[in-house]
PDB file of C-alpha atoms in Angstrom:
ATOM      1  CA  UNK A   1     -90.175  29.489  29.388  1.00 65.00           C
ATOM      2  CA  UNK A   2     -87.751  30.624  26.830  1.00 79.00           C
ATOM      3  CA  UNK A   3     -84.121  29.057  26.274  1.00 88.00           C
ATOM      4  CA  UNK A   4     -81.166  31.565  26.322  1.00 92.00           C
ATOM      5  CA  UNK A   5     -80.803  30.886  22.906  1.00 92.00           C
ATOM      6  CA  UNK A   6     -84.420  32.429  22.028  1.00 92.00           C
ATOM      7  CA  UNK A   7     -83.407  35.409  24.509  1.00 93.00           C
ATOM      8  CA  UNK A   8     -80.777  35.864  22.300  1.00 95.00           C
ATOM      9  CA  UNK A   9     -82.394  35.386  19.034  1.00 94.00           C
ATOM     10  CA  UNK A  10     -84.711  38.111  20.150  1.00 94.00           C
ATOM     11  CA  UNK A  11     -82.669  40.602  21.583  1.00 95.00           C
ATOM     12  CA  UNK A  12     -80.853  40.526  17.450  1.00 93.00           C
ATOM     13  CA  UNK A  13     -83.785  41.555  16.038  1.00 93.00           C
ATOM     14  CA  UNK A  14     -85.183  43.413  18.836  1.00 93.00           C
ATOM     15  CA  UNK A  15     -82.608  44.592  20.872  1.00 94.00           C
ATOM     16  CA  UNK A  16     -83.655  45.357  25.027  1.00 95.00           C
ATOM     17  CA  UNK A  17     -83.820  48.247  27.534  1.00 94.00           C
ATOM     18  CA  UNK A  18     -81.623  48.645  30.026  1.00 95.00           C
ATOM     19  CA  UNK A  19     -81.694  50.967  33.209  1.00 96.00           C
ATOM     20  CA  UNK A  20     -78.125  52.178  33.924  1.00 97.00           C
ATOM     21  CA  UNK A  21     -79.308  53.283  37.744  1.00 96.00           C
ATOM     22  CA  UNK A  22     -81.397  49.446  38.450  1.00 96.00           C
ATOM     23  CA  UNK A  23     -78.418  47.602  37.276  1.00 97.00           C
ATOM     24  CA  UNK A  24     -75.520  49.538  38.847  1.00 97.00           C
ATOM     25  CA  UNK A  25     -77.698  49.403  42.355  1.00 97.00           C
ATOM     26  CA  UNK A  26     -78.323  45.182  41.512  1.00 97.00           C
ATOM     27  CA  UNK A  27     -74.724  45.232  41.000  1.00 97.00           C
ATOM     28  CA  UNK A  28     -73.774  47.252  43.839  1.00 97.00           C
ATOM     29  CA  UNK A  29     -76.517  45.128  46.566  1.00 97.00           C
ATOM     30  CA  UNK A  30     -74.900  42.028  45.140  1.00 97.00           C
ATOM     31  CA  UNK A  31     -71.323  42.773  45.906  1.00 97.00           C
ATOM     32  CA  UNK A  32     -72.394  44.126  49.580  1.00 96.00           C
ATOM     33  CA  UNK A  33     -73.249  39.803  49.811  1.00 95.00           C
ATOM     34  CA  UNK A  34     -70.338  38.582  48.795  1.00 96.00           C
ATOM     35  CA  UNK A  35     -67.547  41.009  49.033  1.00 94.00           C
ATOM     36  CA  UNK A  36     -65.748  40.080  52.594  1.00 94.00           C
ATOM     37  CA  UNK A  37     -65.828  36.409  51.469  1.00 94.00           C
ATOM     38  CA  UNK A  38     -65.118  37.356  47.617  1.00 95.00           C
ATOM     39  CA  UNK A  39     -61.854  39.548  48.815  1.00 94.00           C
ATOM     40  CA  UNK A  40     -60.891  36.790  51.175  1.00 94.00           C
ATOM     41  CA  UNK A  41     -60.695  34.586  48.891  1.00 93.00           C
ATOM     42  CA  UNK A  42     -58.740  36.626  46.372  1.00 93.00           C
ATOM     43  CA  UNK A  43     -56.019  37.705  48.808  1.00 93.00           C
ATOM     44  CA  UNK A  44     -55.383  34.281  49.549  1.00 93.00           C
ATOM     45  CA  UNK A  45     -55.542  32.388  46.530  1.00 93.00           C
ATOM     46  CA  UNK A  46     -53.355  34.888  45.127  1.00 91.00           C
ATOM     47  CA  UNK A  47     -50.857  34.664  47.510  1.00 92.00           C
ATOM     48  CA  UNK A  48     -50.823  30.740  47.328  1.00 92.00           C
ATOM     49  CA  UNK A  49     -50.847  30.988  43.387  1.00 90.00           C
ATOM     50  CA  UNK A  50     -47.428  33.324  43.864  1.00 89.00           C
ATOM     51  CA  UNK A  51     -46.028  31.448  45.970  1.00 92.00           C
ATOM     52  CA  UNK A  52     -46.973  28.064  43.887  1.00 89.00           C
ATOM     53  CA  UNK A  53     -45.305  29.892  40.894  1.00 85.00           C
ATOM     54  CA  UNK A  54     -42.464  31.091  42.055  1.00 85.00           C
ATOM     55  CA  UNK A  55     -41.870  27.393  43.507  1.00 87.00           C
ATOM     56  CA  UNK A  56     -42.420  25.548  40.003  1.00 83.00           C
ATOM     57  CA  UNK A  57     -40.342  28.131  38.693  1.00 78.00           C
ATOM     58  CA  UNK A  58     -37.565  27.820  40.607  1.00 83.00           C
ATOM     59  CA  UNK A  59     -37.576  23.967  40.388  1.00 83.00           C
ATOM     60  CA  UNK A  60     -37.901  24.130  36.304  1.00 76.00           C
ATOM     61  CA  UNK A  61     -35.311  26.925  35.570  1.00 73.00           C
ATOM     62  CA  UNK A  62     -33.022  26.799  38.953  1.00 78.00           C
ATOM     63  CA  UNK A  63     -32.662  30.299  41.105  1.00 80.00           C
ATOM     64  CA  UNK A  64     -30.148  32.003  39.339  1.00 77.00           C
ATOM     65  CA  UNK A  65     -32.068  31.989  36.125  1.00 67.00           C
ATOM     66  CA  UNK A  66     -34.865  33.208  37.877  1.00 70.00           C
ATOM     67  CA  UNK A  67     -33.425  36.208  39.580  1.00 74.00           C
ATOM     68  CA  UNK A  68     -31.757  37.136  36.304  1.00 65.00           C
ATOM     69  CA  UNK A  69     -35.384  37.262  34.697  1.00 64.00           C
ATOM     70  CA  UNK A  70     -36.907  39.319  37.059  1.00 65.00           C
ATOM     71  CA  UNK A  71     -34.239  42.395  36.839  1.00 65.00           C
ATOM     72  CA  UNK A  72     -35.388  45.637  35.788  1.00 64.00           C
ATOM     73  CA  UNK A  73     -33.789  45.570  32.481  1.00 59.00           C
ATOM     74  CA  UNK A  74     -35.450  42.745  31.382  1.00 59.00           C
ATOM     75  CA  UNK A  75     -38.792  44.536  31.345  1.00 58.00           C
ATOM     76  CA  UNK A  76     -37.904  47.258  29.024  1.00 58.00           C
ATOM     77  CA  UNK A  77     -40.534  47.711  25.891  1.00 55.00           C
ATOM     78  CA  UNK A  78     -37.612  46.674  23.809  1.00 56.00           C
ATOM     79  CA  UNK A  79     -37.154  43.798  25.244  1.00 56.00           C
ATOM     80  CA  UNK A  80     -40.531  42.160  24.261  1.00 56.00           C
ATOM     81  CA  UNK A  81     -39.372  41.027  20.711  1.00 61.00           C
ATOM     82  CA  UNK A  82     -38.782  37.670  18.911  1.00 59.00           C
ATOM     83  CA  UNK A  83     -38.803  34.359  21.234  1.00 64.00           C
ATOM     84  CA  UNK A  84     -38.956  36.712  24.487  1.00 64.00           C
ATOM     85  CA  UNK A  85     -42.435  37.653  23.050  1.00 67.00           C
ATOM     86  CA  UNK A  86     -43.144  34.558  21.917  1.00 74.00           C
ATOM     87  CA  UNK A  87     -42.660  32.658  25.419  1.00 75.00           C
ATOM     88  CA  UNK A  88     -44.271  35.664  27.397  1.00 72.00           C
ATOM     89  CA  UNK A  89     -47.352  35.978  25.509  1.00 76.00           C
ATOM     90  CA  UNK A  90     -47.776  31.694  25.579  1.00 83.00           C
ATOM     91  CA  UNK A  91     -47.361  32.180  29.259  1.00 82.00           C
ATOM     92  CA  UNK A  92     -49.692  34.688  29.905  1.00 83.00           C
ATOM     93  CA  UNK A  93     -52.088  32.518  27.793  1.00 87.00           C
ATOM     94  CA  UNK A  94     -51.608  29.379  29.217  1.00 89.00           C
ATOM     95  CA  UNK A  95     -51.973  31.586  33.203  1.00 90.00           C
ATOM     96  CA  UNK A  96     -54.867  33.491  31.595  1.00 90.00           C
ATOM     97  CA  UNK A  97     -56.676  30.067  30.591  1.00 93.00           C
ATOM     98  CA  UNK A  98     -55.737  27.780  33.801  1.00 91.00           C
ATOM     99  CA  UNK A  99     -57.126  30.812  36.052  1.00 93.00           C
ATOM    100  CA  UNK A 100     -60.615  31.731  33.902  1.00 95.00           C
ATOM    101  CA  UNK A 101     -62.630  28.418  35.700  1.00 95.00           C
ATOM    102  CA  UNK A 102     -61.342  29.973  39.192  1.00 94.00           C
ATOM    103  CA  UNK A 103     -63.098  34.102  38.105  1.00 94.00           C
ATOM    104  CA  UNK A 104     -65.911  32.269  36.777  1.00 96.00           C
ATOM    105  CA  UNK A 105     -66.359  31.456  40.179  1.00 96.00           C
ATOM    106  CA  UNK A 106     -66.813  34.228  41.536  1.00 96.00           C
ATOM    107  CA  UNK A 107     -70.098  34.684  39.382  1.00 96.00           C
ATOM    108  CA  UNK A 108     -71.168  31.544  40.622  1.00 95.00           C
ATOM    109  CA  UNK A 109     -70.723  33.439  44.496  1.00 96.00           C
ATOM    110  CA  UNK A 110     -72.269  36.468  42.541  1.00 96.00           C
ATOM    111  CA  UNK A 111     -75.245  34.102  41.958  1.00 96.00           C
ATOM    112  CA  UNK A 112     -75.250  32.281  45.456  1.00 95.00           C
ATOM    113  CA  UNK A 113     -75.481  35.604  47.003  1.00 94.00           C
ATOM    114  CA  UNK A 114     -78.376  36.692  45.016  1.00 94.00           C
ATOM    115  CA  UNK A 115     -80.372  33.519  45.776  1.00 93.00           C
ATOM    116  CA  UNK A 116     -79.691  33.709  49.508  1.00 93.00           C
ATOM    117  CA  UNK A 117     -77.929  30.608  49.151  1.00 93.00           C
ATOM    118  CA  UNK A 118     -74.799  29.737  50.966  1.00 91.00           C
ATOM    119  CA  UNK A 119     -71.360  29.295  48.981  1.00 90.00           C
ATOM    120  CA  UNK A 120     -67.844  28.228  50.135  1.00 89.00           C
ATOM    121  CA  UNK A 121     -64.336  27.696  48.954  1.00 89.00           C
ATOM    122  CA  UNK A 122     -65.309  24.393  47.102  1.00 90.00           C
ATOM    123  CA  UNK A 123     -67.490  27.240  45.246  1.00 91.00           C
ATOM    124  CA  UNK A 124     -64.965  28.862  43.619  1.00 92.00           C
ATOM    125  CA  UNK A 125     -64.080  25.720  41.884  1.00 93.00           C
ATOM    126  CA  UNK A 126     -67.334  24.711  40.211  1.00 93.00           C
ATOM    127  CA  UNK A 127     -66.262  25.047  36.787  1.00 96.00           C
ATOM    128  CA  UNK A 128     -63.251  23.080  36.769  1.00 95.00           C
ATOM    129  CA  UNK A 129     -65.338  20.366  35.222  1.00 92.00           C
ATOM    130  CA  UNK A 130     -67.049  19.357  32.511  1.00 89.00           C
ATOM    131  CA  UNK A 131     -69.043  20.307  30.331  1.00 89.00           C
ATOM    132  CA  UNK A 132     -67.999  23.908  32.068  1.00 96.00           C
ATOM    133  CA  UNK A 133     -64.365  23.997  32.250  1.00 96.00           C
ATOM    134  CA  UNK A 134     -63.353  23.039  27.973  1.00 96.00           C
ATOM    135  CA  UNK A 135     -65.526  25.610  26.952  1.00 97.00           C
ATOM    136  CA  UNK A 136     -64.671  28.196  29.420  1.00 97.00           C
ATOM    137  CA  UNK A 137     -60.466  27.153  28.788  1.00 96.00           C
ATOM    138  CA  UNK A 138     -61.759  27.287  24.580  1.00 97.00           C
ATOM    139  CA  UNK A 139     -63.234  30.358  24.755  1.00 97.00           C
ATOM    140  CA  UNK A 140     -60.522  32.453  26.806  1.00 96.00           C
ATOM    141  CA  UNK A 141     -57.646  31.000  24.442  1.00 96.00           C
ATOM    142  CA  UNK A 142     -59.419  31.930  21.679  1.00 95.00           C
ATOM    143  CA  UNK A 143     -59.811  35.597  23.071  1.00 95.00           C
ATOM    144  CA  UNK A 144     -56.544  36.165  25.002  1.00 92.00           C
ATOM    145  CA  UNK A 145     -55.150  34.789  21.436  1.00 90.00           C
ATOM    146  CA  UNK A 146     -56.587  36.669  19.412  1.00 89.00           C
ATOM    147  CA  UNK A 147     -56.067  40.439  21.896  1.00 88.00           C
ATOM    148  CA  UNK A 148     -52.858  39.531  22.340  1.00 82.00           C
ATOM    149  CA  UNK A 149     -51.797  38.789  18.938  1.00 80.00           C
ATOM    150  CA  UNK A 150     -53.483  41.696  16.938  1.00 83.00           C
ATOM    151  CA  UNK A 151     -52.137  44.105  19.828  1.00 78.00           C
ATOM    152  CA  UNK A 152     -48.250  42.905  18.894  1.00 74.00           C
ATOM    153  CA  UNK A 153     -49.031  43.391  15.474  1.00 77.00           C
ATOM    154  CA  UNK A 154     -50.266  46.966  15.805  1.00 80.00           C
ATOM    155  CA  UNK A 155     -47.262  47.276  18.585  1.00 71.00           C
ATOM    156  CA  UNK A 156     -44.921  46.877  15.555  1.00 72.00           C
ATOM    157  CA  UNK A 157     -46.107  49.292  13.571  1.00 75.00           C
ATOM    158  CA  UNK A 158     -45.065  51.881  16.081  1.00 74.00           C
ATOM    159  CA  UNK A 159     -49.017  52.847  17.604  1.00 79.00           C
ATOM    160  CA  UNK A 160     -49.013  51.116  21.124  1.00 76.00           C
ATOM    161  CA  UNK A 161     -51.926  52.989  22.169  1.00 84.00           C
ATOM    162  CA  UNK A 162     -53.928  51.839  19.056  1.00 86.00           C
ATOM    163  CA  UNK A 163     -52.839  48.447  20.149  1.00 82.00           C
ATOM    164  CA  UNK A 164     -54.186  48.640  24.027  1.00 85.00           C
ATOM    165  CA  UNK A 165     -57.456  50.422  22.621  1.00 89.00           C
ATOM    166  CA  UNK A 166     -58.196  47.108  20.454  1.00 89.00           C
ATOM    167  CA  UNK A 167     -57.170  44.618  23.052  1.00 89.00           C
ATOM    168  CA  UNK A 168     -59.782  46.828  25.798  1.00 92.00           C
ATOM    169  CA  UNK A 169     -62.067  46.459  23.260  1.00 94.00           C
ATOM    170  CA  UNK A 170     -62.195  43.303  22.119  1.00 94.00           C
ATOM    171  CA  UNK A 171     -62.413  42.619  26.457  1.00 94.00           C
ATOM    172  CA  UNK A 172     -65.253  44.744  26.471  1.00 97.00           C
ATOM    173  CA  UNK A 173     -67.385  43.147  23.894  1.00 97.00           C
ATOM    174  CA  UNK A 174     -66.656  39.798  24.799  1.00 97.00           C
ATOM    175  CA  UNK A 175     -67.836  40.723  28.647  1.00 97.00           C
ATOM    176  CA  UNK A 176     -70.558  38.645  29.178  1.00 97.00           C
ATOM    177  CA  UNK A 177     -68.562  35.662  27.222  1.00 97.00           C
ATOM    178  CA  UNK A 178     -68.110  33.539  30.708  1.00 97.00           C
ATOM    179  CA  UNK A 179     -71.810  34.220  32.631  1.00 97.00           C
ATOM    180  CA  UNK A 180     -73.109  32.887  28.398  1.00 97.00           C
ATOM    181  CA  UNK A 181     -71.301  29.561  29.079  1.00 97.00           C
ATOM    182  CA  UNK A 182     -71.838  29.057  32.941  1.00 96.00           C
ATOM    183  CA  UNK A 183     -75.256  30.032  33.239  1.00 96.00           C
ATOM    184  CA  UNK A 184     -76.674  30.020  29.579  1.00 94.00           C
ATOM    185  CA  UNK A 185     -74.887  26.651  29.116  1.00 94.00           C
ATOM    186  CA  UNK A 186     -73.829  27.548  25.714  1.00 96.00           C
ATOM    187  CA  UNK A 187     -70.378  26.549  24.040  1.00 96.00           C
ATOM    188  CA  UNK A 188     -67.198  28.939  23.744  1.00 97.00           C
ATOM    189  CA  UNK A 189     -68.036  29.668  20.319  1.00 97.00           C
ATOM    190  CA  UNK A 190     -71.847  30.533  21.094  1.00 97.00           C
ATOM    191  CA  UNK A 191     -70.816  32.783  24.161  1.00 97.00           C
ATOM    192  CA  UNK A 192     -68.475  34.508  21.989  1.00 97.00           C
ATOM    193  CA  UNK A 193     -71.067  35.834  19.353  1.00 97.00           C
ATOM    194  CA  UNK A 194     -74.005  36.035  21.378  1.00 97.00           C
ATOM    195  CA  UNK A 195     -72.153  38.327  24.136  1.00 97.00           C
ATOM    196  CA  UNK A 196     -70.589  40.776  21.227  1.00 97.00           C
ATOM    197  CA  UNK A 197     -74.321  40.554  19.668  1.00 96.00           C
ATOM    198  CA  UNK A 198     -76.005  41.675  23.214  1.00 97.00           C
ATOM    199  CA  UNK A 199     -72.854  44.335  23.962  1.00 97.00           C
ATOM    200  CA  UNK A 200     -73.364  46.381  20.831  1.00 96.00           C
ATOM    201  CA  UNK A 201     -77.252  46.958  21.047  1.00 96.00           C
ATOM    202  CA  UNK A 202     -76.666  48.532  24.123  1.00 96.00           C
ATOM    203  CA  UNK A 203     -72.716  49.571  24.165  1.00 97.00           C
ATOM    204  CA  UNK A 204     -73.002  53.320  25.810  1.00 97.00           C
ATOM    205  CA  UNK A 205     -74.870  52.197  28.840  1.00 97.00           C
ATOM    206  CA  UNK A 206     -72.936  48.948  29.315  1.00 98.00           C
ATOM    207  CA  UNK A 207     -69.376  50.869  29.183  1.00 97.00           C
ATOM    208  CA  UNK A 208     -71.015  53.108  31.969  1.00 97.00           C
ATOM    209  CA  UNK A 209     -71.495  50.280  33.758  1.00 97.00           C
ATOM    210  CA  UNK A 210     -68.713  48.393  33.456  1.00 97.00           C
ATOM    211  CA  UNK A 211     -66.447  52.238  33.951  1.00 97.00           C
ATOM    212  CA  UNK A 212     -68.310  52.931  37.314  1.00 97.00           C
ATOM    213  CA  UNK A 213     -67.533  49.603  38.317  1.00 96.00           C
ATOM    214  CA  UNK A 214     -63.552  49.523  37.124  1.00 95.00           C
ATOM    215  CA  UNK A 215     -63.474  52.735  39.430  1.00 95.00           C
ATOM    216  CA  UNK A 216     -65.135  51.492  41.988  1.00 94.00           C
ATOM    217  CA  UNK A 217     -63.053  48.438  42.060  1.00 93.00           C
ATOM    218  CA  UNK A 218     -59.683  50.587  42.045  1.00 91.00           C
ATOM    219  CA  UNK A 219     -60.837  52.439  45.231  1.00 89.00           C
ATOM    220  CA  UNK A 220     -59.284  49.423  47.297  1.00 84.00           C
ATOM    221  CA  UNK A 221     -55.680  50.535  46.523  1.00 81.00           C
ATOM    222  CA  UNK A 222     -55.976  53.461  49.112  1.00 80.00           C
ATOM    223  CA  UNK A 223     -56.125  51.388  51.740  1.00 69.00           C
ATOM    224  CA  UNK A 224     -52.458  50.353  51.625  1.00 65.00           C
ATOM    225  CA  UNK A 225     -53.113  48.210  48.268  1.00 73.00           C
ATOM    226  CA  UNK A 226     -54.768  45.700  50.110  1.00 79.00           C
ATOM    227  CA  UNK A 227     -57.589  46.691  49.793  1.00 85.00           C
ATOM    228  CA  UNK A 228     -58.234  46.156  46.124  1.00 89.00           C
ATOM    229  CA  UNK A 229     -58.334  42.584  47.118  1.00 91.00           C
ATOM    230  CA  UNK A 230     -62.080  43.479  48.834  1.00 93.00           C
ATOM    231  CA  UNK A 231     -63.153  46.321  46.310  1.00 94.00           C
ATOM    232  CA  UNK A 232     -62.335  44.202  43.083  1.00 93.00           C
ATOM    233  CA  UNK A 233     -65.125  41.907  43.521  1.00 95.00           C
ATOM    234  CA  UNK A 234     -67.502  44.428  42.272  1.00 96.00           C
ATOM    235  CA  UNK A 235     -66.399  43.841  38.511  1.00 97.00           C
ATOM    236  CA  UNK A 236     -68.153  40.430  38.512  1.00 97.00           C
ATOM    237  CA  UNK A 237     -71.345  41.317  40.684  1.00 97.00           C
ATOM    238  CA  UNK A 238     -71.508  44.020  38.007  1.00 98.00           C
ATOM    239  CA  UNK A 239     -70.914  41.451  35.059  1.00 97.00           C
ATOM    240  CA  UNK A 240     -73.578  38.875  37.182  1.00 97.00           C
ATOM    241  CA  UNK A 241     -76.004  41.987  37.774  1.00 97.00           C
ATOM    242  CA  UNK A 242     -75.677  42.516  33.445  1.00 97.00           C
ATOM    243  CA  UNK A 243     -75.857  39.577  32.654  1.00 97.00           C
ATOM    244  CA  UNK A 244     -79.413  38.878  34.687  1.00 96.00           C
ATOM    245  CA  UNK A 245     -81.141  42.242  34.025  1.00 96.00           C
ATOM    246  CA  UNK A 246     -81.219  41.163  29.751  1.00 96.00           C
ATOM    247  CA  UNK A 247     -81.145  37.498  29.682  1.00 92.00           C
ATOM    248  CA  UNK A 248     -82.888  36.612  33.334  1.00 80.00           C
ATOM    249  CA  UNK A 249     -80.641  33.969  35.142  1.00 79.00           C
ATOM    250  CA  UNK A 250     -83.306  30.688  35.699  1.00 65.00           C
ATOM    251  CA  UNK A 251     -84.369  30.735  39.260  1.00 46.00           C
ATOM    252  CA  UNK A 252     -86.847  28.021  38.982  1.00 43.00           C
ATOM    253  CA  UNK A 253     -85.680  25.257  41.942  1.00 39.00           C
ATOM    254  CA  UNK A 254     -85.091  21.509  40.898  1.00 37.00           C
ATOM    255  CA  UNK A 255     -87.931  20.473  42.539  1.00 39.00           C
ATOM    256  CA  UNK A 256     -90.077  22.754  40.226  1.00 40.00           C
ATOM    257  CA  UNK A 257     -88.036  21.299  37.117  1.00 40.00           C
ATOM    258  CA  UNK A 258     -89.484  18.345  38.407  1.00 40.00           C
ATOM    259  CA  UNK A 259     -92.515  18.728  38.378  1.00 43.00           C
ATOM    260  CA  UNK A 260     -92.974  20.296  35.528  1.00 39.00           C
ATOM    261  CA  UNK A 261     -91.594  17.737  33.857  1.00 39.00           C
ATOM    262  CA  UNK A 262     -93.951  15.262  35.170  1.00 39.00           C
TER     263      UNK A 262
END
């Protein structure tokens, strides 16, 4: 059986077909599996992580400095300059980087449902540890980093639009960056490349994708916001469903491993 690795090394020199309507129905069977559970567990863990926030916060920095922070005025574009930047854009880092293990889970649900296996909250933690968790921490900072910072840049020059284009782009190419390191077990660095490699043989049909699926995913905000908790889930059954259809998740069972290595 071939590694990821000579997947990948193949679909450089090769490239690979992809079937916009097999995927996007792959994508949409998985999220039927997992969504209730999926958008459960979103809703919740998002309220706890507000609440958990807003509780460290207010011990760190005292009330009053928090309820000065959150006024109006202090979200104003011109605002965001010098050490304000600086602090906001290492704390949406540092959030961006803690939280990445916790979406990764959500493929691992992604991949649960597709087996027929069960999954459960302890699920949504499974990458929290090693070898998983450096490399999936590594390869967001590097990322998040690297959007964030080129997007100020550009912001200073006065083209804020140029500046969001780059920082969706450099999100879309890195797309399959997380399912490379949880399920093709290679390092931040590897995930990096190989997912920009496999996004730009096949770029038209996997912005379709990943479009239909953004949409999709937005339709939960007309039922009283809520909702988007439940619909949102279909982003990473569609990044799961991607991810499978060119590389081909291993579904050969331990006891097989076994004894084949026998």
């Amino acid at each position: 059986m071939k590694t990821v690795k000579d997947q990948i090394e193949e679909i450089k020199k090769k490239g690979y077909e992809l079937d916009f309507g097999i995927v996007f129905e792959q994508a949409f069977e998985n999220y039927k599996k997992i969504a209730i559970y999926a958008g459960s567990m979103l809703l919740i863990f998002t309220f706890l992580f507000i609440i958990l926030l807003t509780g460290i916060a207010i011990a760190v920095f005292g009330i009053e400095v928090i309820t000065k922070f959150i006024k109006p005025e202090n979200f104003k574009p011109e605002t965001f300059k010098g050490n304000f930047l600086l602090i906001y854009t290492a704390f949406i880092i540092l959030i961006t980087c803690l939280l990445s293990p916790f979406q990764a889970g959500f493929l691992k649900m992604a991949d649960c449902g597709e087996k027929g296996e069960e999954f459960h909250i302890s699920t949504m933690f499974e990458y929290y540890k090693p070898p998983y968790f450096i490399n999936i921490v590594i390869a967001t900072f590097i990322i998040t980093l690297f959007s964030s910072g080129l997007s100020a840049l550009i912001d200073y020059t006065g083209m804020p639009l140029i500046g969001i284009i780059i920082s969706l782009t450099i999100t879309f190419i890195t797309f399959l960056m997380v399912p490379l390191i949880v399920f093709g077990k290679l390092n931040a660095i590897e995930a990096i490349k190989s997912s920009i490699n496999i996004i730009l043989k096949q770029p038209l049909v996997i912005l379709g994708l990943v479009i239909v699926a953004f949409i999709a995913s937005l339709t939960g905000l007309i039922v009283f916001c809520i909702g988007i908790f439940f619909t949102l889930p279909i982003m990473y059954s569609m990044q799961y469903s991607l991810y499978n259809s060119i590389i081909k998740i291993d579904f050969v069972s331990e006891i097989d491993e076994l004894g084949s290595s026998m």
